XYZ file of C-alpha atoms in Angstrom:
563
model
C 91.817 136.750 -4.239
C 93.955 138.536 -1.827
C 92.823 139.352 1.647
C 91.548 143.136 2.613
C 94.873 145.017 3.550
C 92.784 146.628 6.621
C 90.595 143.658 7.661
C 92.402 140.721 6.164
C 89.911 139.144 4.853
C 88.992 137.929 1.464
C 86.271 139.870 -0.413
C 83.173 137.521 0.183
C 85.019 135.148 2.609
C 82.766 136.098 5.397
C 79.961 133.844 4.583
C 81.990 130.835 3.811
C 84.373 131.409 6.812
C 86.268 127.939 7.374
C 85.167 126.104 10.323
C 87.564 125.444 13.286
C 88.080 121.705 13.169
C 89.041 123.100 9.606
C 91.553 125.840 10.954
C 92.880 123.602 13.272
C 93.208 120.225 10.112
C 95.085 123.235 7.962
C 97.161 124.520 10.307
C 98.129 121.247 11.596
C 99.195 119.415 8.412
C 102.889 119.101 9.244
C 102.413 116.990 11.911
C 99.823 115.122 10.621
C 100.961 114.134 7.884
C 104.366 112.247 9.505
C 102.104 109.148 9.736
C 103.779 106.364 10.492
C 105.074 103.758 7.895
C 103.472 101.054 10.888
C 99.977 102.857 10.698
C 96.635 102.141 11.933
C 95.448 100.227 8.775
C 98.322 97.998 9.504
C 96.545 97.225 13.043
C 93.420 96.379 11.050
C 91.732 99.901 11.598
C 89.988 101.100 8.198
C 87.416 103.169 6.808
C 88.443 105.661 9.844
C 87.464 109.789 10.069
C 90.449 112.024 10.540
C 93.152 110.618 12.129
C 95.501 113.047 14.095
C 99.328 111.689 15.008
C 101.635 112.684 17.839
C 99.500 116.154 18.566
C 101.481 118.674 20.793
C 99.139 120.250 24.121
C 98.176 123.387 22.360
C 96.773 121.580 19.033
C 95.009 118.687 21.573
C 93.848 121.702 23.797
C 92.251 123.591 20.677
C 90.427 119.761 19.721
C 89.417 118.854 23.729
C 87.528 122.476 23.727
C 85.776 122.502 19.816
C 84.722 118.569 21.127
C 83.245 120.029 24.156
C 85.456 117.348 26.458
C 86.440 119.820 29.117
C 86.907 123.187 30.261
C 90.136 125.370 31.077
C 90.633 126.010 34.754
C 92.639 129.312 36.083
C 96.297 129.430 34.610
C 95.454 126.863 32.008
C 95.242 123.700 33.220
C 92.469 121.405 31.047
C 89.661 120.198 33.715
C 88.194 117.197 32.759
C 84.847 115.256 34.434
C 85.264 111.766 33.829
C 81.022 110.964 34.976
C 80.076 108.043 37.010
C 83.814 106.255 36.708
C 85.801 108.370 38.991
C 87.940 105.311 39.720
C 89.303 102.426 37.885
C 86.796 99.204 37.303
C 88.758 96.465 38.667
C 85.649 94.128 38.666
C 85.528 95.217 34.854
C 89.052 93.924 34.108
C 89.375 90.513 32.225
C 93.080 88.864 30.931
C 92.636 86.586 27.671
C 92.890 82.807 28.895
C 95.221 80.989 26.122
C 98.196 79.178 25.734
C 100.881 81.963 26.471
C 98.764 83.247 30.094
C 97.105 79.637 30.781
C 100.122 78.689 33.371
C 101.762 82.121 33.522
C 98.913 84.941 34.791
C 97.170 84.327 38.626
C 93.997 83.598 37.977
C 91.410 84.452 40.374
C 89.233 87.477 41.351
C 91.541 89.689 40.639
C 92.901 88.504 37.166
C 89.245 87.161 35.738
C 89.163 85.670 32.410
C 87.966 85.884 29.437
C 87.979 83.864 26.075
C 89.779 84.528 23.044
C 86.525 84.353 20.802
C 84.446 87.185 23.135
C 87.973 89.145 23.263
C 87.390 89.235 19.157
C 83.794 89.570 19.108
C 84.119 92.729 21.236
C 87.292 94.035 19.339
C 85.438 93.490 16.003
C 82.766 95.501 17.087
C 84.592 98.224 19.140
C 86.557 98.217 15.208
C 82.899 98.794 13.417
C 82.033 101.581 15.991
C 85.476 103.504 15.290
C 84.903 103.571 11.693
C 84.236 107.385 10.393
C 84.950 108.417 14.015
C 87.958 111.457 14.638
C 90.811 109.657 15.929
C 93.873 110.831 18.067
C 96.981 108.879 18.524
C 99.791 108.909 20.183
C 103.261 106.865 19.761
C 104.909 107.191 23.371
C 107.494 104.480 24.864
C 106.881 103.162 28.604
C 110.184 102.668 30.243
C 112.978 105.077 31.219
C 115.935 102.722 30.361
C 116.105 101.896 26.694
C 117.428 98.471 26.854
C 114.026 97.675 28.332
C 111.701 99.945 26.462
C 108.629 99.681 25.159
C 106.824 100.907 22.433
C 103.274 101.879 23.123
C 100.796 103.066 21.107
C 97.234 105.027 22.265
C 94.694 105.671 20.346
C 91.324 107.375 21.590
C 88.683 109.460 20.225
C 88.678 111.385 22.774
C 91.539 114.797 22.803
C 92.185 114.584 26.418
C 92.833 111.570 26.652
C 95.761 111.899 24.235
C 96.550 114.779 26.128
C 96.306 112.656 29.537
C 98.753 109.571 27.553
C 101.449 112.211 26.150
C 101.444 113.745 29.790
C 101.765 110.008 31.598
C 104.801 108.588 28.953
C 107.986 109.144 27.705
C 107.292 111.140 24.199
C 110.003 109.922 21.684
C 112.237 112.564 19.879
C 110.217 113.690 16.564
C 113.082 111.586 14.184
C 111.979 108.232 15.847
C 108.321 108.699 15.150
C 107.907 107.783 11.080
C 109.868 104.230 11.911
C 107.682 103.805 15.168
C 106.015 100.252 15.708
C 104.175 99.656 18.619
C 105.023 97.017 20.803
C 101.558 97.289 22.714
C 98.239 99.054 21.471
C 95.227 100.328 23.771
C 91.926 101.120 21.871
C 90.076 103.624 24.065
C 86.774 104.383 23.413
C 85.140 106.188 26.628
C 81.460 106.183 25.201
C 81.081 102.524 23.317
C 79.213 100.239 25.310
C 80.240 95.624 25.930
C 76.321 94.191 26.109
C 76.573 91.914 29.238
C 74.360 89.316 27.818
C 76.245 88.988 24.547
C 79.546 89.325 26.035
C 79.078 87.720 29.200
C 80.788 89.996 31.084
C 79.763 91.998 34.385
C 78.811 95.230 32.925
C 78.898 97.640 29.961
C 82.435 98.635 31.031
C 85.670 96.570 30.057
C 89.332 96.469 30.564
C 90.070 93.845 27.993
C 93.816 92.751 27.939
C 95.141 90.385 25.503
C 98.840 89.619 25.632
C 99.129 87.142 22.762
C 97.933 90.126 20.521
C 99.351 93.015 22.435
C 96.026 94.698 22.284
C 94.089 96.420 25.213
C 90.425 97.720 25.019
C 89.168 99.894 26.984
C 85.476 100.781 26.941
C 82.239 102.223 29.059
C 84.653 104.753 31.066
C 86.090 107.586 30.765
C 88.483 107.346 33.661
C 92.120 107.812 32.407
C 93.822 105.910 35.270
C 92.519 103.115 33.662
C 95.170 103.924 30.339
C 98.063 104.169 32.880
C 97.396 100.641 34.593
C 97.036 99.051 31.352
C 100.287 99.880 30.403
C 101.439 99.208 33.917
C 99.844 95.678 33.319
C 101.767 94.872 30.485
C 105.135 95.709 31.748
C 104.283 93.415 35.182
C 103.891 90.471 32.744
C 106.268 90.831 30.133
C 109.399 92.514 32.111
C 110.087 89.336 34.374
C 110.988 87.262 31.892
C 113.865 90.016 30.913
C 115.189 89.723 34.767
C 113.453 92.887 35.579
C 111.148 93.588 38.626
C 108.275 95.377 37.805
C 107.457 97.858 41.386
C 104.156 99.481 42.401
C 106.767 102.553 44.033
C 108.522 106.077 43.854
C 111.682 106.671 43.784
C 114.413 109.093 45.002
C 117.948 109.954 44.851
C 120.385 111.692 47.364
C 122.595 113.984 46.814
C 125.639 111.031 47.610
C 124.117 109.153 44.041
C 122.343 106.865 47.084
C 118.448 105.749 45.433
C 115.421 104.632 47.738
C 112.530 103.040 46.541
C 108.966 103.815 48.660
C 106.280 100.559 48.217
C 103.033 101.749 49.047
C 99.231 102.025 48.506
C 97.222 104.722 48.176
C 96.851 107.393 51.388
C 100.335 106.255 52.821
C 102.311 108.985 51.926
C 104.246 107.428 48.912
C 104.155 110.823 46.718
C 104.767 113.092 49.794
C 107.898 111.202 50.980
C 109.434 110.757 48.005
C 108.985 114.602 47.093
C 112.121 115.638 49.334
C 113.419 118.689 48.198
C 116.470 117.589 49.394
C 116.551 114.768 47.291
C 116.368 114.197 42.985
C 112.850 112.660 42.108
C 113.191 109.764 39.508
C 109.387 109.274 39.257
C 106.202 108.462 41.910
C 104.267 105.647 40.837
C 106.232 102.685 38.852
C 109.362 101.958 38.551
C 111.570 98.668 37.093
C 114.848 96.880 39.078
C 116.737 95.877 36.337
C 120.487 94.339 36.528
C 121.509 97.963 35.374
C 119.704 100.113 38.038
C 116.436 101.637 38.981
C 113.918 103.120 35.837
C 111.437 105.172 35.583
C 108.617 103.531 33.624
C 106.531 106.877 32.769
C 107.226 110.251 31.918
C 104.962 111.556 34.131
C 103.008 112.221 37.070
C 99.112 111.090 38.183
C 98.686 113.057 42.008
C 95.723 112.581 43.799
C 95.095 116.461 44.428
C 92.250 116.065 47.210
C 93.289 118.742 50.165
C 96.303 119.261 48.102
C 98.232 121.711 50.767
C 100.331 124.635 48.917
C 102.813 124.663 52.034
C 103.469 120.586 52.587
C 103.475 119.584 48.480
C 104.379 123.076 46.721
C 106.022 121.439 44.077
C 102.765 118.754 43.116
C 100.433 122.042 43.888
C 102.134 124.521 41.580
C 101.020 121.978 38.812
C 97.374 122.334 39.111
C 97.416 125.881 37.658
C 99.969 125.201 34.360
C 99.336 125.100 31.065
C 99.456 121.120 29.962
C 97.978 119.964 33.468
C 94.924 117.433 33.268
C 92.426 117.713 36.013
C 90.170 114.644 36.463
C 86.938 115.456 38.661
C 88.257 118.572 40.352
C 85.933 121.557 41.235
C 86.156 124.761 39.692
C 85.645 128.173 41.247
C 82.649 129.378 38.628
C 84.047 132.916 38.905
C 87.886 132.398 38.656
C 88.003 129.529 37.579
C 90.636 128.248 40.362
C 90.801 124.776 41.510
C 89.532 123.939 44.375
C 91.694 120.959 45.853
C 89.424 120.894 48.922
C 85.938 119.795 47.126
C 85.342 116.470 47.368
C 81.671 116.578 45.986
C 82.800 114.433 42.612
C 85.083 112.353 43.941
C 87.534 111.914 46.906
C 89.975 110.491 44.092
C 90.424 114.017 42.468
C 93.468 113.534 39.911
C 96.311 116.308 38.534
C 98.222 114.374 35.301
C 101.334 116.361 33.963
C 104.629 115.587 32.524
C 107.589 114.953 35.019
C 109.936 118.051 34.075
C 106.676 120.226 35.800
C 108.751 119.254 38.966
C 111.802 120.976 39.711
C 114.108 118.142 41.007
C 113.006 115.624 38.899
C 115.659 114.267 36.726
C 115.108 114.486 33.163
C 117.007 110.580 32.608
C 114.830 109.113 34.903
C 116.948 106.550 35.702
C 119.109 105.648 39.299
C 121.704 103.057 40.906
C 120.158 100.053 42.549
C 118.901 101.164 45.912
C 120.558 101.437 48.947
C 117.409 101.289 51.013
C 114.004 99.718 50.214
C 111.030 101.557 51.931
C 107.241 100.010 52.956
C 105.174 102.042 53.915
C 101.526 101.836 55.761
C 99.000 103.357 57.235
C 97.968 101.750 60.821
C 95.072 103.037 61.218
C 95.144 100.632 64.232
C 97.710 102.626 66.386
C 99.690 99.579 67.128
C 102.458 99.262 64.328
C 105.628 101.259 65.028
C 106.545 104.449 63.262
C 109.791 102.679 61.679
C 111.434 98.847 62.065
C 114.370 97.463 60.149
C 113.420 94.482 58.070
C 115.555 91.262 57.371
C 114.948 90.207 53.718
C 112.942 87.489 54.346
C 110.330 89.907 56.347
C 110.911 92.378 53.575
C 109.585 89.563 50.918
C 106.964 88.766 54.151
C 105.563 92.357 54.163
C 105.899 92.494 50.024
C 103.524 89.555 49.572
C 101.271 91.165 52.679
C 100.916 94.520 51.488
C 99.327 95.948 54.721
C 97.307 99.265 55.181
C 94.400 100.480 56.616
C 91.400 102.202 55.631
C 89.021 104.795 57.849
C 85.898 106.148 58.087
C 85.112 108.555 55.525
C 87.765 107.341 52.995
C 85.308 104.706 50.863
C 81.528 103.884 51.088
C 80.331 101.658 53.066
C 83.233 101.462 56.195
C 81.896 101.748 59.352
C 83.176 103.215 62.474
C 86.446 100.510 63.302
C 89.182 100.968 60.925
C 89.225 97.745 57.951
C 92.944 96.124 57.263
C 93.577 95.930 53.306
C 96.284 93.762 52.365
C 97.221 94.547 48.834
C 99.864 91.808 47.763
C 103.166 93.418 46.213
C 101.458 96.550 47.332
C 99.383 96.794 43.955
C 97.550 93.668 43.600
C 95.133 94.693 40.945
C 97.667 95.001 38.646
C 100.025 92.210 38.833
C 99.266 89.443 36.116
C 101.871 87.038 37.741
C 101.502 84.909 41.026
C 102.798 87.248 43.810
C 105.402 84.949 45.053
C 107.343 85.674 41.605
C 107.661 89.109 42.294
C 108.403 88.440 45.380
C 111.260 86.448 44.987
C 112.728 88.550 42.922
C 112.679 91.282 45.524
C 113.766 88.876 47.679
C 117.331 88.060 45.269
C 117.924 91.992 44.536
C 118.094 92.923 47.771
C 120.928 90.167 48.980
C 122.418 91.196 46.263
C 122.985 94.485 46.594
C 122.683 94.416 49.938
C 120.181 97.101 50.459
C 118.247 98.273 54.195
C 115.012 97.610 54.473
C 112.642 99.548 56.251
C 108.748 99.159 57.492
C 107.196 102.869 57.760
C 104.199 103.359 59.524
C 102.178 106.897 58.764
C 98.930 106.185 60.182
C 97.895 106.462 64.133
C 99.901 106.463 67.283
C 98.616 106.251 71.230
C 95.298 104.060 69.815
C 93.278 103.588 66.960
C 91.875 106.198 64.831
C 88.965 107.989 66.674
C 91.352 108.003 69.798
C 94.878 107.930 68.743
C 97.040 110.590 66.516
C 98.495 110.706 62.821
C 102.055 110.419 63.193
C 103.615 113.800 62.480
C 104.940 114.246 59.426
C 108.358 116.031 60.802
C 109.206 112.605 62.986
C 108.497 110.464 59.776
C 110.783 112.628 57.873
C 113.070 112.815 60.343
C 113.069 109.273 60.822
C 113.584 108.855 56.852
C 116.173 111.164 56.724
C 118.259 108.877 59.670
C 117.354 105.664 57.710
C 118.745 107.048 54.705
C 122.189 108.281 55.535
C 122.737 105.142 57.235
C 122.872 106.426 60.957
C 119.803 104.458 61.960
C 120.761 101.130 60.721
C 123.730 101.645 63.518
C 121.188 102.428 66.197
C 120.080 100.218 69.131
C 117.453 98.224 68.063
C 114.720 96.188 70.368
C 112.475 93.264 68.340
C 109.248 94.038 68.696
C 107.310 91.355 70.676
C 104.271 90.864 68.563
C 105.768 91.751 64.912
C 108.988 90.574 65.573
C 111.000 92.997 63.139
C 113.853 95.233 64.733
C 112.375 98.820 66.455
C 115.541 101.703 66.719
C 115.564 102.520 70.701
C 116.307 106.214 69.858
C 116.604 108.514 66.635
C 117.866 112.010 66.296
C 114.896 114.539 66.590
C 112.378 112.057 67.416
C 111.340 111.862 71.480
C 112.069 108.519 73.109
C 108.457 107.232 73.894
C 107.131 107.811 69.762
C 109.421 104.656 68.792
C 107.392 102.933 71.375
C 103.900 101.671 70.410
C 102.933 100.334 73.445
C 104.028 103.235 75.601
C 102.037 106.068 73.505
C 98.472 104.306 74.882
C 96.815 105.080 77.870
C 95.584 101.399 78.103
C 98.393 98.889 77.887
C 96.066 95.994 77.823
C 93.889 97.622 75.298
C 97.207 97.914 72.872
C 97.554 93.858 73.358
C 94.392 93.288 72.553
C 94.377 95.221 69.362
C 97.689 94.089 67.942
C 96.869 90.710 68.852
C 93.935 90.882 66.633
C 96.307 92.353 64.061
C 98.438 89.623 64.209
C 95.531 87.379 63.196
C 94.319 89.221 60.107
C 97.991 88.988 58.820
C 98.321 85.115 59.677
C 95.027 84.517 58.152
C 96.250 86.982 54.876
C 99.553 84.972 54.864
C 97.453 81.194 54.368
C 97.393 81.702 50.636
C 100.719 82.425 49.770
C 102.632 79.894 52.564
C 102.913 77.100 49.828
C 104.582 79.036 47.530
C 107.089 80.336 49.350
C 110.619 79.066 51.160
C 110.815 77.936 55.204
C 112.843 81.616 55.996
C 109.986 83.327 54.428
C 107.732 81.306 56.750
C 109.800 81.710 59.894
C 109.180 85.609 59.352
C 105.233 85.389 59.445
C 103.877 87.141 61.611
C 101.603 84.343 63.959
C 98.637 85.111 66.010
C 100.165 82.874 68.971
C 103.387 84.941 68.784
């Protein structure tokens, strides 16, 4: 019957007015009907509710709001609260023990494992519980450079967190999608529950990885970092068998065509530095050294947002208010609805997730040369590191396996007053599968080869510890990039550094003679010694683990107590 020409509605309709999951099934058919040819009953999924494919933002926006999953935050960004998991579970992470990862993954605390028959028993079950659920999935690749990429395939049943995965990868052109295989599959389901006793496993949360069957699941959290470092998982087992270095790093290119990679962990200004407006962005997180070049492995960005400043990081700030944004854990204004970077009361880890091209000089191929200069940075919360120091390779391969930072007051639960050294091997030890000296050496080979600079950064304290000393200002940091990067600094004058024993520059452009000093910015000389001597032990004492595995150059650069 035709609709009312004034009200446009069918006589009678008004009663039997079609839901919205209804709408949105109808006016979605087009896309959901390019299923696959590889499709989910082909993984062994059956009996499942309605299964979306490939959903753009609006249609996943129009599902995340009927489901109740989040709300919309000022300018449209989707605002997500991810509960008690505001992190990733490392402690909840377990690698399949059998014969392809028996010899091959670093076992230990960090890589725990589990057995192929719980891996099943879980999988079976996590299988049963998806049955009749709503489904959304996502066929995305992981990997910039096609030679080396990798089919990955998401499936959730939750909305944002497709959103969340077609933000973080690289979404395939719509012709490549009905002949799509995955090469890797993660199962996420936030709100099934492992049973400990059963599964004998720490908790109701699991990160189950199983490389033999290219299968991750993810369970008991609704934290969507923990998506990004499956994937990020994979590629750090499978890509160094292809010659390719897997890097926990951003990534930049100048406007000579000259790239630099920044290692670093969290709170040492990897994302800031590598923003340079002056500069093209090829990505902020993870990145792969291949014989062809530097690549991008996602298509997008994951910022930690917390005091977010609109004048240092415009670009990264601009994002929080766009249409397609995901918000993990950030506080809403409950008039306007603005985000309010500056709240910490859900989390200090507050998250912005949104597709690369959201920043202007990002470059759409993702990809760069091999890099001219290799960049460590950390945050010395002791005051006693230098602001920059050349490295040899060997020290660069030293400080790779080391992985040195600090942590203050106030940044995690339970630290006391005296700043705590982390040393993160390969700067991103939970998610490196293989023994750190592999990665290490091939850091080690790529940068004789191309002969690249390397360079220690520190952007933590100066003149003493924190409490006493000062953060290093971010204009001499820049300014000291900026020298290290055309080149003029490797020229410089350079002292070794008594206790360290890398190379320090004696003098650099726009940066005032005593700052490349250490020593000279504390009031207490002896108090320095004391402080970096202690230093120098926590590294030798860090180093004891990996000094079998690696060669006597590597071992001449250690850092010693006794130096």
């Amino acid at each position: 019957m035709p609709a009312n020409s004034e009200t446009g509605i069918r006589p009678g309709a008004i009663g039997d007015r079609p839901t919205m999951e209804e709408t949105l099934d109808t006016a979605e058919k087009p896309a959901a009907s390019r299923t696959p040819r590889f499709d989910l009953e082909s993984q062994g999924m059956r009996h499942l509710g309605t299964v979306h494919w490939n959903l753009t933002a609006p249609y996943l926006y129009e599902h995340a709001v009927r489901r109740q999953e989040g709300e919309l935050g000022f300018g449209g960004s989707f605002v997500a609260n991810t509960g008690k998991h505001t992190g990733r579970s490392p402690r909840d992470k377990y690698i399949v023990n059998e014969p392809g990862t028996k010899d091959t993954v670093w076992w230990g605390d960090i890589n725990q494992a589990i057995d192929p028959e719980r891996f099943d028993g879980l999988h079976q079950r996590m299988l049963a519980y998806l049955q009749g659920r709503e489904l959304f999935v996502q066929d995305l690749y992981a990997g910039a450079d096609p030679e080396y990429r990798l089919p990955v395939r998401v499936v959730s049943d939750h909305a944002w967190h497709s959103l969340f995965s077609r933000n973080m990868f690289i979404r395939p052109p719509e012709s490549e999608l009905e002949d799509f295989e995955p090469a890797f599959t993660i199962l996420h389901a936030p709100n099934f529950l492992a049973i400990p006793e059963l599964d004998r496993i720490r908790s109701e949360t699991f990160i189950l990885v199983n490389f033999a069957s290219r299968l991750v699941l993810i369970g008991g959290t609704r934290y969507a970092g923990e998506i990004k470092k499956s994937v990020f998982g994979y590629l750090n087992f499978v890509l160094p068998t292809r010659d390719v270095l897997p890097m926990h790093c951003s990534a930049n290119v100048g406007p000579k065509g000259d790239c630099a990679i920044f290692f670093g962990l969290s709170g040492t200004g990897k994302t800031t530095l590598s923003a340079d407006g002056s500069r093209t962005l090829i990505g902020d997180d993870e990145h792969g050294w291949s014989p062809r070049g530097i690549f991008n492995f996602e298509g997008g960005c994951y910022a930690k947002v917390i005091n977010l400043s609109p004048t240092a990081e415009p670009e990264i700030y601009a994002t929080i208010t766009r249409f397609g944004t995901v918000l993990e854990n950030v506080v809403l204004d409950p008039v306007t609805r603005m985000p309010d970077v500056d709240d910490s009361s859900l989390t200090e880890n507050t998250r912005a997730c949104y597709p690369l091209d959201f920043i202007p000089n990002a470059d759409p191929h993702s990809l760069a040369p091999h890099p001219k200069n290799v960049i460590m940075l950390t945050c010395d919360a002791f005051g006693v590191m230098p602001p920059i120091a050349k490295l040899s390779a060997e020290q660069a391969m030293y400080h790779f396996l080391s992985g040195y930072t600090a942590q203050v007051a106030g940044t995690e639960v339970g630290l006391g007053k005296e700043p705590r050294a982390v040393f993160s091997t390969c700067f991103g030890a939970p998610f490196m599968p293989r023994h750190p000296s592999e990665y290490a050496r091939m850091l080690g080979e790529r940068i004789a080869r191309y002969k690249a600079d390397c360079w220690l950064v520190n952007t933590g304290w100066s003149g003493g510890a924190y409490g006493v000393g000062k953060r290093m200002a971010i204009a001499h940091t820049r300014a000291l990039l900026r020298a290290a990067l055309d080149g003029s600094l490797a020229k410089a004058p350079m002292r070794q550094d008594g206790n360290f024993g890398f190379l320090v520059p004696e003098s650099c452009p726009e940066i005032p003679g005593n700052v490349l000093d250490p020593r000279g910015t504390w009031s207490d000389g002896r108090a320095y010694d004391e402080v970096a001597h202690s230093l120098r032990g926590r590294f030798e004492n860090n180093f004891e683990k990996f000094e079998p595995f690696v060669g006597s150059e590597v071992k001449r650069a250690a850092i010693r107590a006794a130096a």
